[in-house]
mmCIF file of C-alpha atoms in Angstrom:
data_model
loop_
_atom_site.group_PDB
_atom_site.id
_atom_site.type_symbol
_atom_site.label_atom_id
_atom_site.label_comp_id
_atom_site.label_asym_id
_atom_site.label_seq_id
_atom_site.Cartn_x
_atom_site.Cartn_y
_atom_site.Cartn_z
ATOM 1 C CA MET A 1 -0.232 -0.258 0.107
ATOM 2 C CA ARG A 2 0.888 3.621 -0.930
ATOM 3 C CA ASN A 3 -0.304 6.346 1.725
ATOM 4 C CA ALA A 4 0.099 9.716 2.705
ATOM 5 C CA ILE A 5 -0.330 11.633 5.590
ATOM 6 C CA PHE A 6 -0.174 15.606 6.487
ATOM 7 C CA ILE A 7 1.669 17.289 8.456
ATOM 8 C CA SER A 8 -0.114 20.584 9.139
ATOM 9 C CA SER A 9 0.605 21.229 12.817
ATOM 10 C CA GLY A 10 3.266 22.568 14.998
ATOM 11 C CA ILE A 11 5.694 20.679 16.071
ATOM 12 C CA GLY A 12 3.998 18.890 19.242
ATOM 13 C CA ASN A 13 1.051 17.499 17.354
ATOM 14 C CA ALA A 14 3.348 16.404 14.679
ATOM 15 C CA LEU A 15 5.049 14.482 17.399
ATOM 16 C CA LEU A 16 2.146 12.664 18.331
ATOM 17 C CA LEU A 17 1.326 11.421 14.779
ATOM 18 C CA VAL A 18 4.887 8.993 15.302
ATOM 19 C CA PRO A 19 3.128 5.971 16.310
ATOM 20 C CA LEU A 20 0.934 6.529 13.389
ATOM 21 C CA ILE A 21 3.628 7.192 11.152
ATOM 22 C CA LYS A 22 5.485 4.095 11.926
ATOM 23 C CA LYS A 23 2.278 1.873 11.585
ATOM 24 C CA LEU A 24 1.640 3.152 7.957
ATOM 25 C CA LYS A 25 5.502 2.978 7.131
ATOM 26 C CA GLU A 26 4.968 -0.969 8.106
ATOM 27 C CA GLN A 27 2.151 -1.002 5.406
ATOM 28 C CA GLY A 28 4.239 0.615 2.243
ATOM 29 C CA PRO A 29 5.680 3.356 1.040
ATOM 30 C CA LEU A 30 4.571 6.615 2.890
ATOM 31 C CA THR A 31 4.432 10.325 1.972
ATOM 32 C CA ALA A 32 4.589 13.307 4.116
ATOM 33 C CA LEU A 33 2.469 16.080 2.609
ATOM 34 C CA SER A 34 3.738 19.233 4.346
ATOM 35 C CA THR A 35 1.940 22.101 5.354
ATOM 36 C CA SER A 36 2.974 23.467 8.388
ATOM 37 C CA GLU A 37 3.671 27.159 8.802
ATOM 38 C CA PHE A 38 5.954 26.459 11.825
ATOM 39 C CA GLY A 39 8.000 23.634 9.981
ATOM 40 C CA ALA A 40 7.186 20.507 11.786
ATOM 41 C CA ARG A 41 8.814 18.613 9.378
ATOM 42 C CA GLN A 42 11.795 19.513 9.720
ATOM 43 C CA ILE A 43 12.288 18.248 13.416
ATOM 44 C CA PHE A 44 12.188 14.756 11.695
ATOM 45 C CA ASP A 45 15.565 16.138 9.751
ATOM 46 C CA GLY A 46 17.526 15.509 13.538
ATOM 47 C CA VAL A 47 16.202 11.945 13.842
ATOM 48 C CA LYS A 48 17.976 8.496 12.456
ATOM 49 C CA GLU A 49 14.675 7.156 11.515
ATOM 50 C CA GLU A 50 13.500 7.170 7.816
ATOM 51 C CA LEU A 51 9.909 7.895 8.551
ATOM 52 C CA PHE A 52 8.792 8.962 5.319
ATOM 53 C CA ASP A 53 9.494 7.920 1.860
ATOM 54 C CA ASP A 54 9.516 11.295 0.094
ATOM 55 C CA VAL A 55 7.973 14.791 1.200
ATOM 56 C CA ILE A 56 6.119 17.108 -0.742
ATOM 57 C CA SER A 57 6.362 20.767 0.486
ATOM 58 C CA LEU A 58 3.004 22.460 0.483
ATOM 59 C CA GLU A 59 3.700 25.066 2.817
ATOM 60 C CA THR A 60 3.536 28.308 0.671
ATOM 61 C CA SER A 61 1.119 29.225 -2.288
ATOM 62 C CA VAL A 62 3.930 28.908 -4.486
ATOM 63 C CA GLU A 63 4.954 25.400 -3.467
ATOM 64 C CA TRP A 64 1.384 24.832 -3.739
ATOM 65 C CA MET A 65 0.807 26.071 -7.150
ATOM 66 C CA LYS A 66 4.164 24.291 -8.555
ATOM 67 C CA ASN A 67 3.476 20.858 -6.522
ATOM 68 C CA THR A 68 -0.433 20.208 -6.958
ATOM 69 C CA ALA A 69 -0.415 20.977 -10.790
ATOM 70 C CA THR A 70 1.726 17.821 -11.272
ATOM 71 C CA PHE A 71 0.384 15.535 -8.414
ATOM 72 C CA LYS A 72 -1.023 12.778 -10.279
ATOM 73 C CA ARG A 73 0.178 10.008 -7.918
ATOM 74 C CA LYS A 74 -2.614 7.942 -6.389
ATOM 75 C CA PHE A 75 -2.471 6.925 -2.604
ATOM 76 C CA ASP A 76 -4.434 3.931 -1.269
ATOM 77 C CA GLY A 77 -4.961 6.574 1.818
ATOM 78 C CA VAL A 78 -4.643 10.103 2.620
ATOM 79 C CA TYR A 79 -4.009 10.450 6.475
ATOM 80 C CA MET A 80 -5.244 13.859 8.140
ATOM 81 C CA ASP A 81 -5.096 15.169 11.556
ATOM 82 C CA HIS A 82 -7.666 18.249 12.652
ATOM 83 C CA PHE A 83 -5.087 20.637 11.771
ATOM 84 C CA ALA A 84 -4.958 19.345 8.106
ATOM 85 C CA SER A 85 -8.655 18.651 7.922
ATOM 86 C CA ARG A 86 -9.037 21.275 5.323
ATOM 87 C CA ARG A 87 -11.052 22.303 2.834
ATOM 88 C CA LYS A 88 -8.549 22.553 -0.004
ATOM 89 C CA ASN A 89 -6.336 19.809 1.363
ATOM 90 C CA MET A 90 -9.785 17.331 1.423
ATOM 91 C CA ILE A 91 -10.190 18.394 -2.231
ATOM 92 C CA LEU A 92 -6.621 17.698 -3.081
ATOM 93 C CA SER A 93 -6.700 14.007 -1.111
ATOM 94 C CA HIS A 94 -10.116 13.429 -2.804
ATOM 95 C CA MET A 95 -8.344 13.528 -6.275
ATOM 96 C CA ASN A 96 -5.313 11.904 -5.820
ATOM 97 C CA SER A 97 -6.754 8.977 -3.018
ATOM 98 C CA LYS A 98 -8.972 5.962 -2.647
ATOM 99 C CA GLU A 99 -9.950 6.963 0.394
ATOM 100 C CA ILE A 100 -9.192 9.829 3.636
ATOM 101 C CA ILE A 101 -9.006 9.010 6.821
ATOM 102 C CA THR A 102 -9.751 11.975 9.058
ATOM 103 C CA ASN A 103 -11.207 12.999 12.330
ATOM 104 C CA THR A 104 -12.661 15.985 11.726
ATOM 105 C CA ILE A 105 -14.505 17.152 8.377
ATOM 106 C CA PRO A 106 -14.666 20.828 7.508
ATOM 107 C CA LEU A 107 -17.657 22.935 7.450
ATOM 108 C CA LYS A 108 -19.092 23.629 3.762
ATOM 109 C CA LEU A 109 -16.917 20.771 2.410
ATOM 110 C CA PRO A 110 -19.057 20.237 -1.037
ATOM 111 C CA SER A 111 -20.631 16.489 -0.795
ATOM 112 C CA LEU A 112 -19.004 15.515 -4.008
ATOM 113 C CA PHE A 113 -15.391 15.312 -1.916
ATOM 114 C CA LYS A 114 -17.003 13.837 1.004
ATOM 115 C CA SER A 115 -17.555 10.225 -0.763
ATOM 116 C CA ARG A 116 -14.068 8.989 0.189
ATOM 117 C CA ILE A 117 -14.118 9.987 4.118
ATOM 118 C CA ARG A 118 -13.907 7.539 6.633
ATOM 119 C CA LYS A 119 -13.918 9.782 9.741
ATOM 120 C CA ILE A 120 -13.003 8.109 12.628
ATOM 121 C CA GLU A 121 -14.798 9.949 15.516
ATOM 122 C CA PRO A 122 -12.961 11.420 18.441
ATOM 123 C CA GLU A 123 -13.357 10.718 21.850
ATOM 124 C CA ILE A 124 -12.542 13.315 25.004
ATOM 125 C CA GLY A 125 -10.458 11.570 27.744
ATOM 126 C CA ILE A 126 -8.809 9.567 25.247
ATOM 127 C CA HIS A 127 -4.825 10.764 24.322
ATOM 128 C CA GLU A 128 -4.038 12.343 20.986
ATOM 129 C CA ALA A 129 -2.172 9.632 19.963
ATOM 130 C CA THR A 130 -4.464 6.933 20.968
ATOM 131 C CA GLN A 131 -6.907 8.914 18.811
ATOM 132 C CA TYR A 132 -4.874 8.901 15.566
ATOM 133 C CA MET A 133 -3.765 5.272 16.058
ATOM 134 C CA ARG A 134 -7.565 4.100 16.053
ATOM 135 C CA TYR A 135 -7.231 5.259 12.297
ATOM 136 C CA VAL A 136 -5.541 2.174 11.540
ATOM 137 C CA ASN A 137 -6.802 -0.110 14.952
ATOM 138 C CA HIS A 138 -10.516 0.825 16.148
ATOM 139 C CA ASP A 139 -9.474 -1.210 19.150
ATOM 140 C CA PHE A 140 -6.346 0.334 20.261
ATOM 141 C CA ASN A 141 -6.424 2.553 24.005
ATOM 142 C CA ASP A 142 -4.590 4.556 25.845
ATOM 143 C CA SER A 143 -3.231 1.395 27.923
ATOM 144 C CA ASP A 144 -1.958 0.462 24.503
ATOM 145 C CA LEU A 145 0.485 3.374 24.649
ATOM 146 C CA ASN A 146 4.157 2.947 25.413
ATOM 147 C CA GLU A 147 7.039 4.286 24.868
ATOM 148 C CA LYS A 148 8.765 2.351 21.938
ATOM 149 C CA LEU A 149 5.743 3.496 19.928
ATOM 150 C CA PHE A 150 7.077 6.859 19.501
ATOM 151 C CA LYS A 151 10.571 6.369 20.028
ATOM 152 C CA LEU A 152 13.039 8.466 17.830
ATOM 153 C CA SER A 153 16.939 8.468 17.835
ATOM 154 C CA ALA A 154 18.764 12.058 17.589
ATOM 155 C CA LYS A 155 21.205 12.450 14.884
ATOM 156 C CA LYS A 156 24.743 13.037 16.406
ATOM 157 C CA HIS A 157 25.207 16.695 17.218
ATOM 158 C CA THR A 158 27.740 18.471 18.589
ATOM 159 C CA SER A 159 27.367 19.492 22.361
ATOM 160 C CA ILE A 160 25.963 22.622 23.121
ATOM 161 C CA SER A 161 27.354 22.131 26.562
ATOM 162 C CA GLU A 162 30.567 21.171 28.125
ATOM 163 C CA GLY A 163 29.402 18.907 31.561
ATOM 164 C CA LYS A 164 25.995 17.676 32.513
ATOM 165 C CA TYR A 165 23.090 19.988 31.616
ATOM 166 C CA ILE A 166 19.214 20.100 31.250
ATOM 167 C CA THR A 167 16.939 21.798 29.202
ATOM 168 C CA ILE A 168 14.385 24.327 29.832
ATOM 169 C CA GLN A 169 11.778 25.840 27.422
ATOM 170 C CA PRO A 170 10.019 29.090 29.151
ATOM 171 C CA GLY A 171 7.933 29.662 26.164
ATOM 172 C CA SER A 172 5.140 28.215 24.511
ATOM 173 C CA GLY A 173 3.050 28.342 21.535
ATOM 174 C CA ASN A 174 5.435 30.685 19.554
ATOM 175 C CA ASN A 175 5.111 33.142 22.184
ATOM 176 C CA ILE A 176 1.229 33.723 21.379
ATOM 177 C CA ALA A 177 -0.528 31.484 23.709
ATOM 178 C CA PRO A 178 -0.199 33.000 27.607
ATOM 179 C CA TRP A 179 -3.008 30.060 28.616
ATOM 180 C CA LYS A 180 -0.098 27.782 28.144
ATOM 181 C CA THR A 181 2.867 29.406 29.357
ATOM 182 C CA LEU A 182 3.856 30.126 33.294
ATOM 183 C CA ALA A 183 4.820 33.473 34.283
ATOM 184 C CA THR A 184 8.717 34.808 33.163
ATOM 185 C CA ASN A 185 9.156 35.725 36.578
ATOM 186 C CA LYS A 186 8.566 31.878 37.746
ATOM 187 C CA TRP A 187 10.781 30.535 35.305
ATOM 188 C CA THR A 188 13.942 32.915 36.146
ATOM 189 C CA LYS A 189 13.329 31.765 40.198
ATOM 190 C CA LEU A 190 13.259 28.299 39.104
ATOM 191 C CA ILE A 191 16.628 28.621 36.601
ATOM 192 C CA SER A 192 18.377 30.948 39.813
ATOM 193 C CA LEU A 193 17.148 27.874 42.436
ATOM 194 C CA ILE A 194 18.515 25.295 40.131
ATOM 195 C CA LEU A 195 21.883 26.822 39.670
ATOM 196 C CA GLU A 196 22.462 27.402 43.410
ATOM 197 C CA SER A 197 20.961 23.516 44.055
ATOM 198 C CA TYR A 198 23.005 22.103 41.613
ATOM 199 C CA THR A 199 26.403 23.750 41.202
ATOM 200 C CA ASP A 200 27.843 21.383 38.814
ATOM 201 C CA LEU A 201 24.972 21.546 36.325
ATOM 202 C CA ASN A 202 24.834 23.717 32.920
ATOM 203 C CA ILE A 203 21.146 24.752 32.040
ATOM 204 C CA VAL A 204 20.304 25.278 28.189
ATOM 205 C CA VAL A 205 17.627 27.591 27.321
ATOM 206 C CA LEU A 206 15.623 26.903 24.714
ATOM 207 C CA GLY A 207 13.063 28.554 21.996
ATOM 208 C CA ASP A 208 12.420 29.776 18.454
ATOM 209 C CA GLU A 209 13.101 33.650 17.363
ATOM 210 C CA SER A 210 9.343 34.510 19.252
ATOM 211 C CA GLU A 211 11.026 33.850 22.326
ATOM 212 C CA ILE A 212 13.902 36.234 22.176
ATOM 213 C CA ASP A 213 12.255 38.809 24.451
ATOM 214 C CA LEU A 214 12.743 36.516 27.444
ATOM 215 C CA ILE A 215 16.253 36.289 27.237
ATOM 216 C CA PRO A 216 17.076 39.783 28.893
ATOM 217 C CA PHE A 217 15.017 37.993 32.304
ATOM 218 C CA LEU A 218 17.178 35.146 32.389
ATOM 219 C CA PRO A 219 20.170 34.863 35.196
ATOM 220 C CA LYS A 220 23.545 36.427 33.958
ATOM 221 C CA ASP A 221 25.325 33.508 34.820
ATOM 222 C CA ASP A 222 28.260 31.328 32.602
ATOM 223 C CA ARG A 223 26.246 28.185 33.379
ATOM 224 C CA VAL A 224 22.884 29.262 31.835
ATOM 225 C CA ILE A 225 23.442 28.960 28.092
ATOM 226 C CA LYS A 226 20.875 31.350 26.409
ATOM 227 C CA ALA A 227 20.271 29.093 22.911
ATOM 228 C CA ILE A 228 16.825 30.949 22.229
ATOM 229 C CA GLY A 229 16.520 31.644 18.760
ATOM 230 C CA LYS A 230 20.193 30.177 17.976
ATOM 231 C CA THR A 231 19.237 26.559 17.177
ATOM 232 C CA GLU A 232 17.774 25.385 13.867
ATOM 233 C CA LEU A 233 14.911 22.488 14.056
ATOM 234 C CA LYS A 234 17.051 19.519 13.133
ATOM 235 C CA ASP A 235 19.328 20.199 16.159
ATOM 236 C CA LEU A 236 16.949 20.086 18.782
ATOM 237 C CA PRO A 237 16.653 16.314 18.795
ATOM 238 C CA GLY A 238 20.435 16.052 19.443
ATOM 239 C CA ILE A 239 20.243 18.804 21.987
ATOM 240 C CA VAL A 240 17.472 17.125 24.024
ATOM 241 C CA SER A 241 18.593 14.089 23.899
ATOM 242 C CA LYS A 242 21.672 14.845 25.911
ATOM 243 C CA SER A 243 19.780 16.387 28.649
ATOM 244 C CA ILE A 244 19.220 14.903 32.267
ATOM 245 C CA VAL A 245 15.624 16.165 32.191
ATOM 246 C CA HIS A 246 14.169 19.009 30.131
ATOM 247 C CA ILE A 247 11.348 21.438 32.023
ATOM 248 C CA GLY A 248 8.884 23.545 30.249
ATOM 249 C CA ASN A 249 5.140 24.419 29.038
ATOM 250 C CA ASP A 250 2.762 22.383 27.210
ATOM 251 C CA SER A 251 5.238 22.346 23.726
ATOM 252 C CA GLY A 252 7.204 21.143 21.090
ATOM 253 C CA ILE A 253 10.367 20.747 22.591
ATOM 254 C CA MET A 254 8.256 19.029 25.294
ATOM 255 C CA HIS A 255 6.979 16.095 22.828
ATOM 256 C CA LEU A 256 10.537 16.035 21.286
ATOM 257 C CA ALA A 257 11.866 14.897 24.560
ATOM 258 C CA GLY A 258 9.490 12.191 24.817
ATOM 259 C CA CYS A 259 9.948 10.730 21.827
ATOM 260 C CA ILE A 260 13.693 11.152 21.991
ATOM 261 C CA GLY A 261 13.556 9.170 25.610
ATOM 262 C CA THR A 262 14.338 12.492 27.963
ATOM 263 C CA PRO A 263 12.379 12.745 31.139
ATOM 264 C CA THR A 264 10.135 15.578 31.572
ATOM 265 C CA VAL A 265 8.390 17.990 33.697
ATOM 266 C CA SER A 266 5.755 19.937 32.383
ATOM 267 C CA VAL A 267 3.629 22.650 33.479
ATOM 268 C CA TRP A 268 0.039 23.319 32.028
ATOM 269 C CA GLY A 269 -2.457 25.487 32.083
ATOM 270 C CA GLY A 270 -5.383 25.831 29.761
ATOM 271 C CA SER A 271 -4.563 23.000 27.483
ATOM 272 C CA ASP A 272 -5.298 19.152 28.478
ATOM 273 C CA PRO A 273 -2.823 17.009 29.862
ATOM 274 C CA ASP A 274 -5.285 14.019 29.679
ATOM 275 C CA LEU A 275 -5.206 14.729 25.539
ATOM 276 C CA TYR A 276 -1.770 15.461 25.304
ATOM 277 C CA GLY A 277 0.505 14.608 28.158
ATOM 278 C CA TRP A 278 3.412 11.770 28.607
ATOM 279 C CA HIS A 279 1.920 10.585 31.948
ATOM 280 C CA LYS A 280 0.023 8.620 30.304
ATOM 281 C CA ILE A 281 2.593 7.187 28.401
ATOM 282 C CA ASN A 282 5.006 7.146 31.157
ATOM 283 C CA SER A 283 3.635 8.362 34.607
ATOM 284 C CA LYS A 284 7.519 7.584 36.288
ATOM 285 C CA LYS A 285 9.571 9.405 33.645
ATOM 286 C CA HIS A 286 7.194 12.408 32.974
ATOM 287 C CA LYS A 287 5.747 14.660 35.348
ATOM 288 C CA VAL A 288 2.912 16.653 34.892
ATOM 289 C CA ILE A 289 1.918 19.911 36.713
ATOM 290 C CA HIS A 290 -1.767 20.796 36.488
ATOM 291 C CA TYR A 291 -4.678 22.501 38.249
ATOM 292 C CA ASN A 292 -8.283 21.634 37.450
ATOM 293 C CA LEU A 293 -10.269 24.713 38.369
ATOM 294 C CA GLY A 294 -13.649 23.673 36.687
ATOM 295 C CA CYS A 295 -13.168 25.857 33.657
ATOM 296 C CA GLY A 296 -10.404 23.907 31.579
ATOM 297 C CA PRO A 297 -9.437 22.671 29.349
ATOM 298 C CA CYS A 298 -10.496 25.917 27.796
ATOM 299 C CA SER A 299 -8.064 25.330 24.750
ATOM 300 C CA ARG A 300 -8.484 21.946 22.911
ATOM 301 C CA TRP A 301 -9.918 20.676 19.779
ATOM 302 C CA ILE A 302 -12.157 18.254 21.113
ATOM 303 C CA GLU A 303 -15.102 20.192 22.831
ATOM 304 C CA PRO A 304 -13.067 23.012 24.974
ATOM 305 C CA ASN A 305 -14.668 24.169 28.210
ATOM 306 C CA HIS A 306 -15.955 27.777 27.821
ATOM 307 C CA SER A 307 -17.957 28.056 30.966
ATOM 308 C CA LYS A 308 -15.372 30.849 31.891
ATOM 309 C CA VAL A 309 -14.349 32.521 28.475
ATOM 310 C CA GLU A 310 -15.082 31.214 24.650
ATOM 311 C CA VAL A 311 -11.262 32.398 23.777
ATOM 312 C CA PRO A 312 -8.573 31.061 26.139
ATOM 313 C CA SER A 313 -6.235 34.133 25.361
ATOM 314 C CA MET A 314 -9.126 36.535 26.989
ATOM 315 C CA CYS A 315 -9.222 34.720 30.273
ATOM 316 C CA PRO A 316 -8.762 37.691 32.978
ATOM 317 C CA ASP A 317 -6.340 35.724 35.528
ATOM 318 C CA PHE A 318 -4.798 32.467 33.902
ATOM 319 C CA LYS A 319 -5.620 31.192 37.620
ATOM 320 C CA CYS A 320 -4.949 27.745 36.657
ATOM 321 C CA LEU A 321 -1.160 28.744 35.944
ATOM 322 C CA SER A 322 -0.843 31.446 38.472
ATOM 323 C CA GLN A 323 -1.433 28.676 40.943
ATOM 324 C CA ILE A 324 1.752 26.471 40.528
ATOM 325 C CA SER A 325 4.685 27.840 42.583
ATOM 326 C CA VAL A 326 8.518 27.372 41.847
ATOM 327 C CA ASN A 327 8.811 25.152 44.910
ATOM 328 C CA GLU A 328 6.348 23.006 43.232
ATOM 329 C CA ILE A 329 8.314 22.717 40.044
ATOM 330 C CA MET A 330 11.532 22.001 41.841
ATOM 331 C CA LYS A 331 9.624 19.129 43.751
ATOM 332 C CA ASN A 332 9.158 17.172 40.816
ATOM 333 C CA VAL A 333 12.565 18.187 39.420
ATOM 334 C CA GLU A 334 14.586 16.932 42.159
ATOM 335 C CA PRO A 335 14.091 13.081 41.772
ATOM 336 C CA PHE A 336 15.656 13.558 38.054
ATOM 337 C CA LEU A 337 18.750 15.144 39.471
ATOM 338 C CA ALA A 338 19.339 12.989 42.409
ATOM 339 C CA PRO A 339 22.966 11.592 42.447
#
């Protein structure tokens, strides 16, 4: 069988597709159709596994016009997540595949283009990776999730730090998702506390160019390696793979750490740890800090909780995040740093 899968989201959601990608790869040749504006497919350039037989970029209007004009290959199936399920993707897939497998059908999609769709109904409380694995196995459950399904191996990378280090990402969501991002001053305090408590440990602070404004708030210490905006996506797997533990918000790098095998301590606000969290894969290796205040999760694609606000960014207090203390994060980090 020859299949195709859309890569249309940010890094985190793309990595949660890995178990499905591996399963499809077992069935035969697999093509990645990349429409992600966040360069998510580039994260796979930093791993040893050859997950795709080819990659077709549809990320810009020029690429879309160029590549779809001669897009005559026939796929047995085209697989889409929620982010990929847009009308133009559906129409393209209808013309070039026997079947479209998705969990979302876009509004106002003409009936003509629905005939080949097989919709897998999403289910609240089920992990995102499980939702996707049900595309190929309807009996798959969260209890079937394990690290082997996600496992990726980083390509060799020149060390970013001499000696032992941990990684921290104080930002999240390309710095436009305050409902996912713990206050900067708390990250500053946490970094200072780790520096004081573990004098032989370096801290590599990661993030993309949208998070550069966070740099002035970081402690001025030679052991703090400020790599925000200075790393390419393909280099991240190598950097994160050598980290003792990754600490951060619900973000793409956190999901990368999980796939690479690095332990994580993650802070959650308005997004849903039951849908995206790594504690469901290995609760000993991945610690989740989250307060369920009854108004969340306000940010998820499956029936978000709008009891407090319709739009997560309009929350007046982000109390789910403000209640999380530096000491609580430190308490979860310490077991990973113990001799």
